[in-house]
Amino acid sequence: MTDRTAASQASADGESLIEPAAPAGPDSPPQRVTILTEFIRVLRTRPDWLYGMLSSWMLGVGTYAFLLVFTRPNLADPMNQLVVPVILTAVADGSLTNQLAAEPRWLAGILRSGTDPGRILLARNIVLALWELFFVGLVVAATVLLGHDSAWVGPALPQLAVLPIASIAIGNLASVLVPCPFMRMSKRFQAVGTWARWMIYAAIPWALSSIALAMWALPVYLEGRWEPRVVTHVINLKHYAVTVQHATHTYFMIWLIVIPLWHLTVWLLSLRLAQAFARVRRRRLVRLMDQHLQLTARLPDLSLVAAARQLPARVREIPGDLRGELSLISSEIMEATTTMTRL
């Protein structure tokens, strides 16, 4: 019997196989989740995803160092060198933090108590955005120290502040539509039936990260390719002299108002959609967390090397498990979408 099938069978036999994550009953009040309580809880409990997020910062810093060493940019105007590490870090964080399913025992317990999953998403979104802004501040400070110039910081701050928002938005939808509870790699190697959900969840932010890049790169492309032609037509047709003041006003409108508002709008719409899906899928999310906890408890505590050695003997199970998991995921998404359209 595969791990996914065994976990589903265990869930069908009853939820009493595992201890409830938190006491919940008809008189149990919903637990309050706020930005401050979530921030304090994360620092106190230090979940695995926190270390994953910090490791993603190393990915961003490493990319930034690579660009500085091999491209030798002009640090008086370093936006091209800052955008890539910021977006890479935000995309990795959006995948690693897994806003709803990163802590399955805590999530199952808090949902049983009646806590609104939409509020959990909102609190985690803002906490994650604050972490990202802190990372942006570190990179900007390093650039100022290395380039001995801070004149570019003021005009660039609105762009840098909203760059991670699109990736956080993608992580919202991924954590609701394809929730993937965290699991140690030694047990993930054994639980081949969870690979489809794991790979899909990890691939969604990286596959759609082009949206975040496009939202920043498109104005640059238009500014470099089309603006000179438009200005030429305006001058020829209307004999209108384009001054430095007009160019400054255009810059402010595009980069300091339009682009940040566009990023924030994408984040807000995706958050609202993710919140609605999470409320519809509340019971399914609890069942999924319970199945994950049952599966994790049954798997032996092998070392990473020992778990990897088992993979060749279980290669034949993987295609069937992947097909079953993909079918289950598609049916879950269809069910949630159908429920949403009826509301």
mmCIF file of C-alpha atoms in Angstrom:
data_model
loop_
_atom_site.group_PDB
_atom_site.id
_atom_site.type_symbol
_atom_site.label_atom_id
_atom_site.label_comp_id
_atom_site.label_asym_id
_atom_site.label_seq_id
_atom_site.Cartn_x
_atom_site.Cartn_y
_atom_site.Cartn_z
ATOM 1 C CA MET A 1 0.000 0.000 0.000
ATOM 2 C CA THR A 2 1.431 3.426 -0.880
ATOM 3 C CA ASP A 3 1.878 6.159 1.664
ATOM 4 C CA ARG A 4 -0.832 8.355 0.156
ATOM 5 C CA THR A 5 -3.340 5.503 0.099
ATOM 6 C CA ALA A 6 -2.455 4.477 3.633
ATOM 7 C CA ALA A 7 -2.870 8.023 4.877
ATOM 8 C CA SER A 8 -6.241 8.345 3.165
ATOM 9 C CA GLN A 9 -7.353 5.023 4.643
ATOM 10 C CA ALA A 10 -6.223 6.127 8.085
ATOM 11 C CA SER A 11 -8.244 9.308 7.719
ATOM 12 C CA ALA A 12 -11.286 7.294 6.662
ATOM 13 C CA ASP A 13 -10.960 5.075 9.737
ATOM 14 C CA GLY A 14 -11.285 8.126 11.964
ATOM 15 C CA GLU A 15 -9.389 11.132 13.182
ATOM 16 C CA SER A 16 -8.749 9.559 16.577
ATOM 17 C CA LEU A 17 -5.498 8.044 15.294
ATOM 18 C CA ILE A 18 -3.741 11.285 16.044
ATOM 19 C CA GLU A 19 -3.911 13.592 18.982
ATOM 20 C CA PRO A 20 -5.737 16.833 18.203
ATOM 21 C CA ALA A 21 -3.382 19.676 17.514
ATOM 22 C CA ALA A 22 -5.179 21.955 19.922
ATOM 23 C CA PRO A 23 -8.137 21.515 22.202
ATOM 24 C CA ALA A 24 -11.264 22.330 20.294
ATOM 25 C CA GLY A 25 -14.857 21.898 21.167
ATOM 26 C CA PRO A 26 -18.207 23.572 20.772
ATOM 27 C CA ASP A 27 -17.374 26.007 23.613
ATOM 28 C CA SER A 28 -13.790 26.639 22.495
ATOM 29 C CA PRO A 29 -13.456 30.263 21.338
ATOM 30 C CA PRO A 30 -11.600 31.023 18.102
ATOM 31 C CA GLN A 31 -7.945 31.836 18.626
ATOM 32 C CA ARG A 32 -7.022 35.389 17.762
ATOM 33 C CA VAL A 33 -4.377 35.742 15.059
ATOM 34 C CA THR A 34 -2.899 39.207 14.605
ATOM 35 C CA ILE A 35 0.268 40.539 13.059
ATOM 36 C CA LEU A 36 1.899 40.999 16.460
ATOM 37 C CA THR A 37 0.854 37.617 17.900
ATOM 38 C CA GLU A 38 1.971 35.828 14.740
ATOM 39 C CA PHE A 39 5.321 37.612 14.730
ATOM 40 C CA ILE A 40 5.927 36.740 18.390
ATOM 41 C CA ARG A 41 4.765 33.139 17.902
ATOM 42 C CA VAL A 42 7.135 32.617 14.963
ATOM 43 C CA LEU A 43 10.095 33.973 16.919
ATOM 44 C CA ARG A 44 9.182 31.828 19.921
ATOM 45 C CA THR A 45 8.490 28.531 18.125
ATOM 46 C CA ARG A 46 10.972 29.017 15.240
ATOM 47 C CA PRO A 47 9.239 26.734 12.710
ATOM 48 C CA ASP A 48 11.146 25.058 9.906
ATOM 49 C CA TRP A 49 9.894 27.488 7.283
ATOM 50 C CA LEU A 50 11.595 30.356 9.143
ATOM 51 C CA TYR A 51 15.009 28.771 8.577
ATOM 52 C CA GLY A 52 14.025 28.110 4.969
ATOM 53 C CA MET A 53 13.179 31.755 4.513
ATOM 54 C CA LEU A 54 16.486 32.851 6.006
ATOM 55 C CA SER A 55 18.292 30.453 3.665
ATOM 56 C CA SER A 56 16.492 32.065 0.735
ATOM 57 C CA TRP A 57 18.039 35.338 1.806
ATOM 58 C CA MET A 58 21.413 33.720 1.208
ATOM 59 C CA LEU A 59 20.239 32.919 -2.318
ATOM 60 C CA GLY A 60 19.427 36.585 -2.864
ATOM 61 C CA VAL A 61 22.663 37.813 -1.315
ATOM 62 C CA GLY A 62 24.679 35.281 -3.339
ATOM 63 C CA THR A 63 23.019 36.415 -6.567
ATOM 64 C CA TYR A 64 23.667 40.041 -5.637
ATOM 65 C CA ALA A 65 27.346 39.318 -4.964
ATOM 66 C CA PHE A 66 27.627 37.457 -8.275
ATOM 67 C CA LEU A 67 26.197 40.438 -10.165
ATOM 68 C CA LEU A 68 28.511 42.860 -8.411
ATOM 69 C CA VAL A 69 31.633 40.792 -9.057
ATOM 70 C CA PHE A 70 31.004 39.762 -12.672
ATOM 71 C CA THR A 71 28.993 42.666 -14.111
ATOM 72 C CA ARG A 72 30.657 45.507 -12.180
ATOM 73 C CA PRO A 73 27.562 47.734 -12.256
ATOM 74 C CA ASN A 74 27.349 51.465 -11.767
ATOM 75 C CA LEU A 75 26.222 51.664 -8.158
ATOM 76 C CA ALA A 76 25.012 55.222 -8.698
ATOM 77 C CA ASP A 77 22.063 53.689 -10.600
ATOM 78 C CA PRO A 78 21.911 50.029 -9.452
ATOM 79 C CA MET A 79 18.245 49.117 -9.953
ATOM 80 C CA ASN A 80 18.986 46.365 -12.489
ATOM 81 C CA GLN A 81 21.299 44.684 -9.991
ATOM 82 C CA LEU A 82 18.817 45.030 -7.117
ATOM 83 C CA VAL A 83 15.660 43.824 -8.838
ATOM 84 C CA VAL A 84 16.915 40.298 -9.586
ATOM 85 C CA PRO A 85 18.053 39.320 -6.051
ATOM 86 C CA VAL A 86 14.957 40.903 -4.488
ATOM 87 C CA ILE A 87 12.578 39.003 -6.758
ATOM 88 C CA LEU A 88 14.520 35.742 -6.404
ATOM 89 C CA THR A 89 14.370 36.042 -2.627
ATOM 90 C CA ALA A 90 10.674 36.898 -2.642
ATOM 91 C CA VAL A 91 9.849 33.971 -4.931
ATOM 92 C CA ALA A 92 11.822 31.555 -2.739
ATOM 93 C CA ASP A 93 10.130 32.927 0.378
ATOM 94 C CA GLY A 94 6.715 32.626 -1.245
ATOM 95 C CA SER A 95 7.445 28.958 -1.847
ATOM 96 C CA LEU A 96 9.100 28.166 1.485
ATOM 97 C CA THR A 97 6.758 29.964 3.871
ATOM 98 C CA ASN A 98 3.678 28.131 2.525
ATOM 99 C CA GLN A 99 1.361 30.531 4.350
ATOM 100 C CA LEU A 100 -1.356 28.054 5.364
ATOM 101 C CA ALA A 101 0.202 24.589 5.427
ATOM 102 C CA ALA A 102 3.717 25.183 6.728
ATOM 103 C CA GLU A 103 2.766 24.142 10.279
ATOM 104 C CA PRO A 104 0.138 21.382 9.908
ATOM 105 C CA ARG A 105 -0.433 20.607 13.604
ATOM 106 C CA TRP A 106 -0.851 24.258 14.544
ATOM 107 C CA LEU A 107 -3.064 24.949 11.520
ATOM 108 C CA ALA A 108 -5.367 21.974 12.141
ATOM 109 C CA GLY A 109 -5.836 22.975 15.752
ATOM 110 C CA ILE A 110 -6.457 26.630 15.087
ATOM 111 C CA LEU A 111 -8.923 25.920 12.284
ATOM 112 C CA ARG A 112 -10.817 23.516 14.546
ATOM 113 C CA SER A 113 -11.155 26.304 17.089
ATOM 114 C CA GLY A 114 -13.054 28.348 14.497
ATOM 115 C CA THR A 115 -10.333 30.816 13.529
ATOM 116 C CA ASP A 116 -10.900 32.448 10.153
ATOM 117 C CA PRO A 117 -8.288 31.124 7.660
ATOM 118 C CA GLY A 118 -8.547 34.391 5.777
ATOM 119 C CA ARG A 119 -7.275 36.238 8.831
ATOM 120 C CA ILE A 120 -4.357 33.818 9.112
ATOM 121 C CA LEU A 121 -3.437 34.571 5.506
ATOM 122 C CA LEU A 122 -3.656 38.319 6.064
ATOM 123 C CA ALA A 123 -1.458 38.219 9.178
ATOM 124 C CA ARG A 124 1.151 35.986 7.539
ATOM 125 C CA ASN A 125 1.146 38.129 4.387
ATOM 126 C CA ILE A 126 1.953 41.281 6.312
ATOM 127 C CA VAL A 127 4.582 39.528 8.464
ATOM 128 C CA LEU A 128 6.208 38.112 5.335
ATOM 129 C CA ALA A 129 6.101 41.522 3.622
ATOM 130 C CA LEU A 130 7.865 43.049 6.639
ATOM 131 C CA TRP A 131 10.571 40.356 6.447
ATOM 132 C CA GLU A 132 10.996 41.119 2.739
ATOM 133 C CA LEU A 133 11.226 44.858 3.371
ATOM 134 C CA PHE A 134 13.926 44.175 5.944
ATOM 135 C CA PHE A 135 15.876 42.182 3.330
ATOM 136 C CA VAL A 136 15.422 45.005 0.807
ATOM 137 C CA GLY A 137 16.755 47.443 3.393
ATOM 138 C CA LEU A 138 19.852 45.300 3.921
ATOM 139 C CA VAL A 139 20.588 45.139 0.189
ATOM 140 C CA VAL A 140 20.008 48.870 -0.270
ATOM 141 C CA ALA A 141 22.277 49.664 2.694
ATOM 142 C CA ALA A 142 25.025 47.437 1.270
ATOM 143 C CA THR A 143 24.722 49.162 -2.119
ATOM 144 C CA VAL A 144 24.964 52.609 -0.564
ATOM 145 C CA LEU A 145 28.053 51.609 1.415
ATOM 146 C CA LEU A 146 29.764 50.045 -1.608
ATOM 147 C CA GLY A 147 28.808 52.804 -4.051
ATOM 148 C CA HIS A 148 29.196 55.747 -1.658
ATOM 149 C CA ASP A 149 26.058 57.263 -3.154
ATOM 150 C CA SER A 150 22.528 57.451 -1.780
ATOM 151 C CA ALA A 151 20.930 59.852 -4.259
ATOM 152 C CA TRP A 152 19.172 56.995 -6.069
ATOM 153 C CA VAL A 153 17.533 55.576 -2.935
ATOM 154 C CA GLY A 154 14.616 58.004 -2.634
ATOM 155 C CA PRO A 155 13.224 57.620 -6.172
ATOM 156 C CA ALA A 156 13.781 53.845 -6.149
ATOM 157 C CA LEU A 157 12.190 53.030 -2.774
ATOM 158 C CA PRO A 158 8.559 52.792 -4.019
ATOM 159 C CA GLN A 159 9.612 50.298 -6.690
ATOM 160 C CA LEU A 160 11.725 48.208 -4.321
ATOM 161 C CA ALA A 161 9.041 48.203 -1.631
ATOM 162 C CA VAL A 162 6.417 46.635 -3.917
ATOM 163 C CA LEU A 163 8.654 44.197 -5.818
ATOM 164 C CA PRO A 164 8.120 41.261 -3.395
ATOM 165 C CA ILE A 165 4.339 41.767 -3.286
ATOM 166 C CA ALA A 166 3.563 39.848 -6.499
ATOM 167 C CA SER A 167 5.490 36.775 -5.330
ATOM 168 C CA ILE A 168 3.726 36.856 -1.966
ATOM 169 C CA ALA A 169 0.428 36.994 -3.849
ATOM 170 C CA ILE A 170 1.346 33.911 -5.863
ATOM 171 C CA GLY A 171 2.278 32.131 -2.652
ATOM 172 C CA ASN A 172 -1.194 32.964 -1.305
ATOM 173 C CA LEU A 173 -3.005 31.099 -4.038
ATOM 174 C CA ALA A 174 -0.521 28.228 -4.101
ATOM 175 C CA SER A 175 -0.860 27.618 -0.363
ATOM 176 C CA VAL A 176 -4.647 27.417 -0.655
ATOM 177 C CA LEU A 177 -5.129 25.578 -3.953
ATOM 178 C CA VAL A 178 -2.200 23.155 -3.558
ATOM 179 C CA PRO A 179 -1.326 23.125 0.166
ATOM 180 C CA CYS A 180 1.817 21.137 0.898
ATOM 181 C CA PRO A 181 2.531 20.548 4.609
ATOM 182 C CA PHE A 182 6.174 20.666 5.598
ATOM 183 C CA MET A 183 8.028 17.399 6.055
ATOM 184 C CA ARG A 184 11.637 16.494 6.775
ATOM 185 C CA MET A 185 13.505 15.497 3.635
ATOM 186 C CA SER A 186 14.285 12.046 5.040
ATOM 187 C CA LYS A 187 10.542 11.410 5.348
ATOM 188 C CA ARG A 188 9.711 13.192 2.110
ATOM 189 C CA PHE A 189 11.918 10.681 0.297
ATOM 190 C CA GLN A 190 9.861 7.887 1.839
ATOM 191 C CA ALA A 191 6.484 9.525 1.191
ATOM 192 C CA VAL A 192 6.594 9.331 -2.590
ATOM 193 C CA GLY A 193 2.833 9.860 -2.700
ATOM 194 C CA THR A 194 3.315 13.456 -1.582
ATOM 195 C CA TRP A 195 5.731 14.330 -4.344
ATOM 196 C CA ALA A 196 3.154 15.608 -6.825
ATOM 197 C CA ARG A 197 1.718 18.128 -4.369
ATOM 198 C CA TRP A 198 5.221 19.037 -3.203
ATOM 199 C CA MET A 199 6.579 19.633 -6.715
ATOM 200 C CA ILE A 200 3.494 21.530 -7.880
ATOM 201 C CA TYR A 201 3.571 23.815 -4.872
ATOM 202 C CA ALA A 202 7.304 24.496 -5.275
ATOM 203 C CA ALA A 203 6.953 25.046 -9.034
ATOM 204 C CA ILE A 204 4.059 27.518 -8.937
ATOM 205 C CA PRO A 205 5.971 30.503 -7.497
ATOM 206 C CA TRP A 206 9.023 29.862 -9.676
ATOM 207 C CA ALA A 207 6.965 29.362 -12.841
ATOM 208 C CA LEU A 208 4.936 32.513 -12.245
ATOM 209 C CA SER A 209 7.815 34.632 -11.000
ATOM 210 C CA SER A 210 8.026 35.981 -14.538
ATOM 211 C CA ILE A 211 4.958 38.038 -13.630
ATOM 212 C CA ALA A 212 6.932 39.956 -11.033
ATOM 213 C CA LEU A 213 9.809 40.462 -13.469
ATOM 214 C CA ALA A 214 7.438 41.528 -16.245
ATOM 215 C CA MET A 215 5.681 44.008 -13.983
ATOM 216 C CA TRP A 216 8.998 45.753 -13.514
ATOM 217 C CA ALA A 217 10.629 45.100 -16.899
ATOM 218 C CA LEU A 218 7.701 46.124 -19.134
ATOM 219 C CA PRO A 219 7.847 49.820 -18.211
ATOM 220 C CA VAL A 220 11.616 49.757 -18.750
ATOM 221 C CA TYR A 221 11.110 48.240 -22.212
ATOM 222 C CA LEU A 222 8.412 50.741 -23.130
ATOM 223 C CA GLU A 223 10.467 53.605 -21.795
ATOM 224 C CA GLY A 224 13.470 52.603 -23.890
ATOM 225 C CA ARG A 225 11.684 51.558 -27.100
ATOM 226 C CA TRP A 226 8.491 53.568 -27.443
ATOM 227 C CA GLU A 227 8.976 56.780 -25.493
ATOM 228 C CA PRO A 228 11.418 58.352 -28.015
ATOM 229 C CA ARG A 229 8.974 57.618 -30.881
ATOM 230 C CA VAL A 230 6.030 59.027 -28.968
ATOM 231 C CA VAL A 231 7.961 62.164 -28.072
ATOM 232 C CA THR A 232 9.019 62.599 -31.702
ATOM 233 C CA HIS A 233 5.411 62.330 -32.929
ATOM 234 C CA VAL A 234 4.238 64.810 -30.309
ATOM 235 C CA ILE A 235 6.897 67.326 -31.318
ATOM 236 C CA ASN A 236 6.220 66.936 -35.049
ATOM 237 C CA LEU A 237 2.429 67.046 -34.837
ATOM 238 C CA LYS A 238 1.895 69.662 -32.148
ATOM 239 C CA HIS A 239 5.233 71.475 -32.049
ATOM 240 C CA TYR A 240 5.277 70.751 -28.340
ATOM 241 C CA ALA A 241 8.579 71.165 -26.563
ATOM 242 C CA VAL A 242 9.218 68.376 -24.079
ATOM 243 C CA THR A 243 11.040 69.833 -21.079
ATOM 244 C CA VAL A 244 12.886 68.236 -18.192
ATOM 245 C CA GLN A 245 9.918 69.048 -15.966
ATOM 246 C CA HIS A 246 7.539 67.084 -18.199
ATOM 247 C CA ALA A 247 9.898 64.095 -18.239
ATOM 248 C CA THR A 248 10.175 64.290 -14.449
ATOM 249 C CA HIS A 249 6.393 64.354 -14.062
ATOM 250 C CA THR A 250 6.096 61.348 -16.385
ATOM 251 C CA TYR A 251 8.699 59.447 -14.360
ATOM 252 C CA PHE A 252 6.897 60.192 -11.110
ATOM 253 C CA MET A 253 3.527 59.134 -12.501
ATOM 254 C CA ILE A 254 4.800 55.814 -13.899
ATOM 255 C CA TRP A 255 7.379 54.650 -11.373
ATOM 256 C CA LEU A 256 6.205 56.225 -8.136
ATOM 257 C CA ILE A 257 2.418 55.958 -8.524
ATOM 258 C CA VAL A 258 1.199 53.672 -11.326
ATOM 259 C CA ILE A 259 3.617 50.747 -10.854
ATOM 260 C CA PRO A 260 3.374 50.559 -7.022
ATOM 261 C CA LEU A 261 -0.423 50.804 -7.171
ATOM 262 C CA TRP A 262 -0.495 48.056 -9.815
ATOM 263 C CA HIS A 263 1.585 45.728 -7.648
ATOM 264 C CA LEU A 264 -0.553 46.440 -4.598
ATOM 265 C CA THR A 265 -3.734 45.835 -6.588
ATOM 266 C CA VAL A 266 -2.477 42.433 -7.767
ATOM 267 C CA TRP A 267 -1.558 41.513 -4.195
ATOM 268 C CA LEU A 268 -4.898 42.627 -2.768
ATOM 269 C CA LEU A 269 -6.999 40.817 -5.388
ATOM 270 C CA SER A 270 -5.034 37.590 -5.007
ATOM 271 C CA LEU A 271 -5.248 37.830 -1.213
ATOM 272 C CA ARG A 272 -9.024 38.254 -1.365
ATOM 273 C CA LEU A 273 -9.325 35.320 -3.737
ATOM 274 C CA ALA A 274 -7.073 33.139 -1.569
ATOM 275 C CA GLN A 275 -9.061 34.088 1.534
ATOM 276 C CA ALA A 276 -12.327 33.107 -0.158
ATOM 277 C CA PHE A 277 -10.915 29.757 -1.300
ATOM 278 C CA ALA A 278 -9.479 29.089 2.177
ATOM 279 C CA ARG A 279 -12.842 29.671 3.828
ATOM 280 C CA VAL A 280 -14.532 27.310 1.377
ATOM 281 C CA ARG A 281 -11.852 24.635 1.881
ATOM 282 C CA ARG A 282 -11.573 24.906 5.662
ATOM 283 C CA ARG A 283 -12.719 21.323 6.405
ATOM 284 C CA ARG A 284 -10.652 19.881 3.576
ATOM 285 C CA LEU A 285 -7.571 21.687 4.863
ATOM 286 C CA VAL A 286 -8.075 20.204 8.335
ATOM 287 C CA ARG A 287 -8.425 16.695 6.871
ATOM 288 C CA LEU A 288 -5.309 17.168 4.766
ATOM 289 C CA MET A 289 -3.295 18.298 7.797
ATOM 290 C CA ASP A 290 -4.546 15.293 9.780
ATOM 291 C CA GLN A 291 -3.587 12.896 6.981
ATOM 292 C CA HIS A 292 -0.159 14.471 6.799
ATOM 293 C CA LEU A 293 0.375 14.102 10.559
ATOM 294 C CA GLN A 294 -0.716 10.466 10.445
ATOM 295 C CA LEU A 295 1.629 9.755 7.561
ATOM 296 C CA THR A 296 4.568 11.506 9.241
ATOM 297 C CA ALA A 297 3.992 9.601 12.479
ATOM 298 C CA ARG A 298 3.969 6.224 10.696
ATOM 299 C CA LEU A 299 7.140 6.730 8.668
ATOM 300 C CA PRO A 300 10.349 5.526 10.351
ATOM 301 C CA ASP A 301 12.973 8.051 11.417
ATOM 302 C CA LEU A 302 15.664 7.203 8.895
ATOM 303 C CA SER A 303 18.688 9.260 8.066
ATOM 304 C CA LEU A 304 18.683 11.240 4.846
ATOM 305 C CA VAL A 305 21.137 8.798 3.244
ATOM 306 C CA ALA A 306 19.144 5.739 4.306
ATOM 307 C CA ALA A 307 15.921 7.277 2.991
ATOM 308 C CA ALA A 308 17.583 8.089 -0.324
ATOM 309 C CA ARG A 309 18.792 4.491 -0.652
ATOM 310 C CA GLN A 310 15.184 3.285 -0.560
ATOM 311 C CA LEU A 311 14.206 5.274 -3.629
ATOM 312 C CA PRO A 312 15.431 2.817 -6.317
ATOM 313 C CA ALA A 313 13.326 0.021 -4.795
ATOM 314 C CA ARG A 314 10.229 2.209 -4.859
ATOM 315 C CA VAL A 315 10.559 3.686 -8.335
ATOM 316 C CA ARG A 316 7.629 1.612 -9.631
ATOM 317 C CA GLU A 317 5.299 3.101 -7.017
ATOM 318 C CA ILE A 318 6.030 6.693 -7.980
ATOM 319 C CA PRO A 319 4.037 6.959 -11.286
ATOM 320 C CA GLY A 320 0.900 5.501 -9.716
ATOM 321 C CA ASP A 321 1.201 7.716 -6.647
ATOM 322 C CA LEU A 322 1.774 10.780 -8.795
ATOM 323 C CA ARG A 323 -1.263 10.040 -10.950
ATOM 324 C CA GLY A 324 -3.420 9.504 -7.894
ATOM 325 C CA GLU A 325 -2.201 12.681 -6.218
ATOM 326 C CA LEU A 326 -2.673 14.760 -9.375
ATOM 327 C CA SER A 327 -6.206 13.423 -9.718
ATOM 328 C CA LEU A 328 -6.915 14.267 -6.092
ATOM 329 C CA ILE A 329 -5.515 17.781 -6.447
ATOM 330 C CA SER A 330 -7.514 18.478 -9.613
ATOM 331 C CA SER A 331 -10.736 17.239 -7.987
ATOM 332 C CA GLU A 332 -10.072 19.421 -4.926
ATOM 333 C CA ILE A 333 -9.515 22.511 -7.067
ATOM 334 C CA MET A 334 -12.605 21.793 -9.157
ATOM 335 C CA GLU A 335 -14.681 21.306 -6.005
ATOM 336 C CA ALA A 336 -13.450 24.560 -4.503
ATOM 337 C CA THR A 337 -14.013 26.436 -7.777
ATOM 338 C CA THR A 338 -17.549 25.056 -8.113
ATOM 339 C CA THR A 339 -18.342 26.045 -4.529
ATOM 340 C CA MET A 340 -16.950 29.514 -5.118
ATOM 341 C CA THR A 341 -19.104 30.075 -8.210
ATOM 342 C CA ARG A 342 -22.221 29.099 -6.276
ATOM 343 C CA LEU A 343 -21.622 31.654 -3.531
#
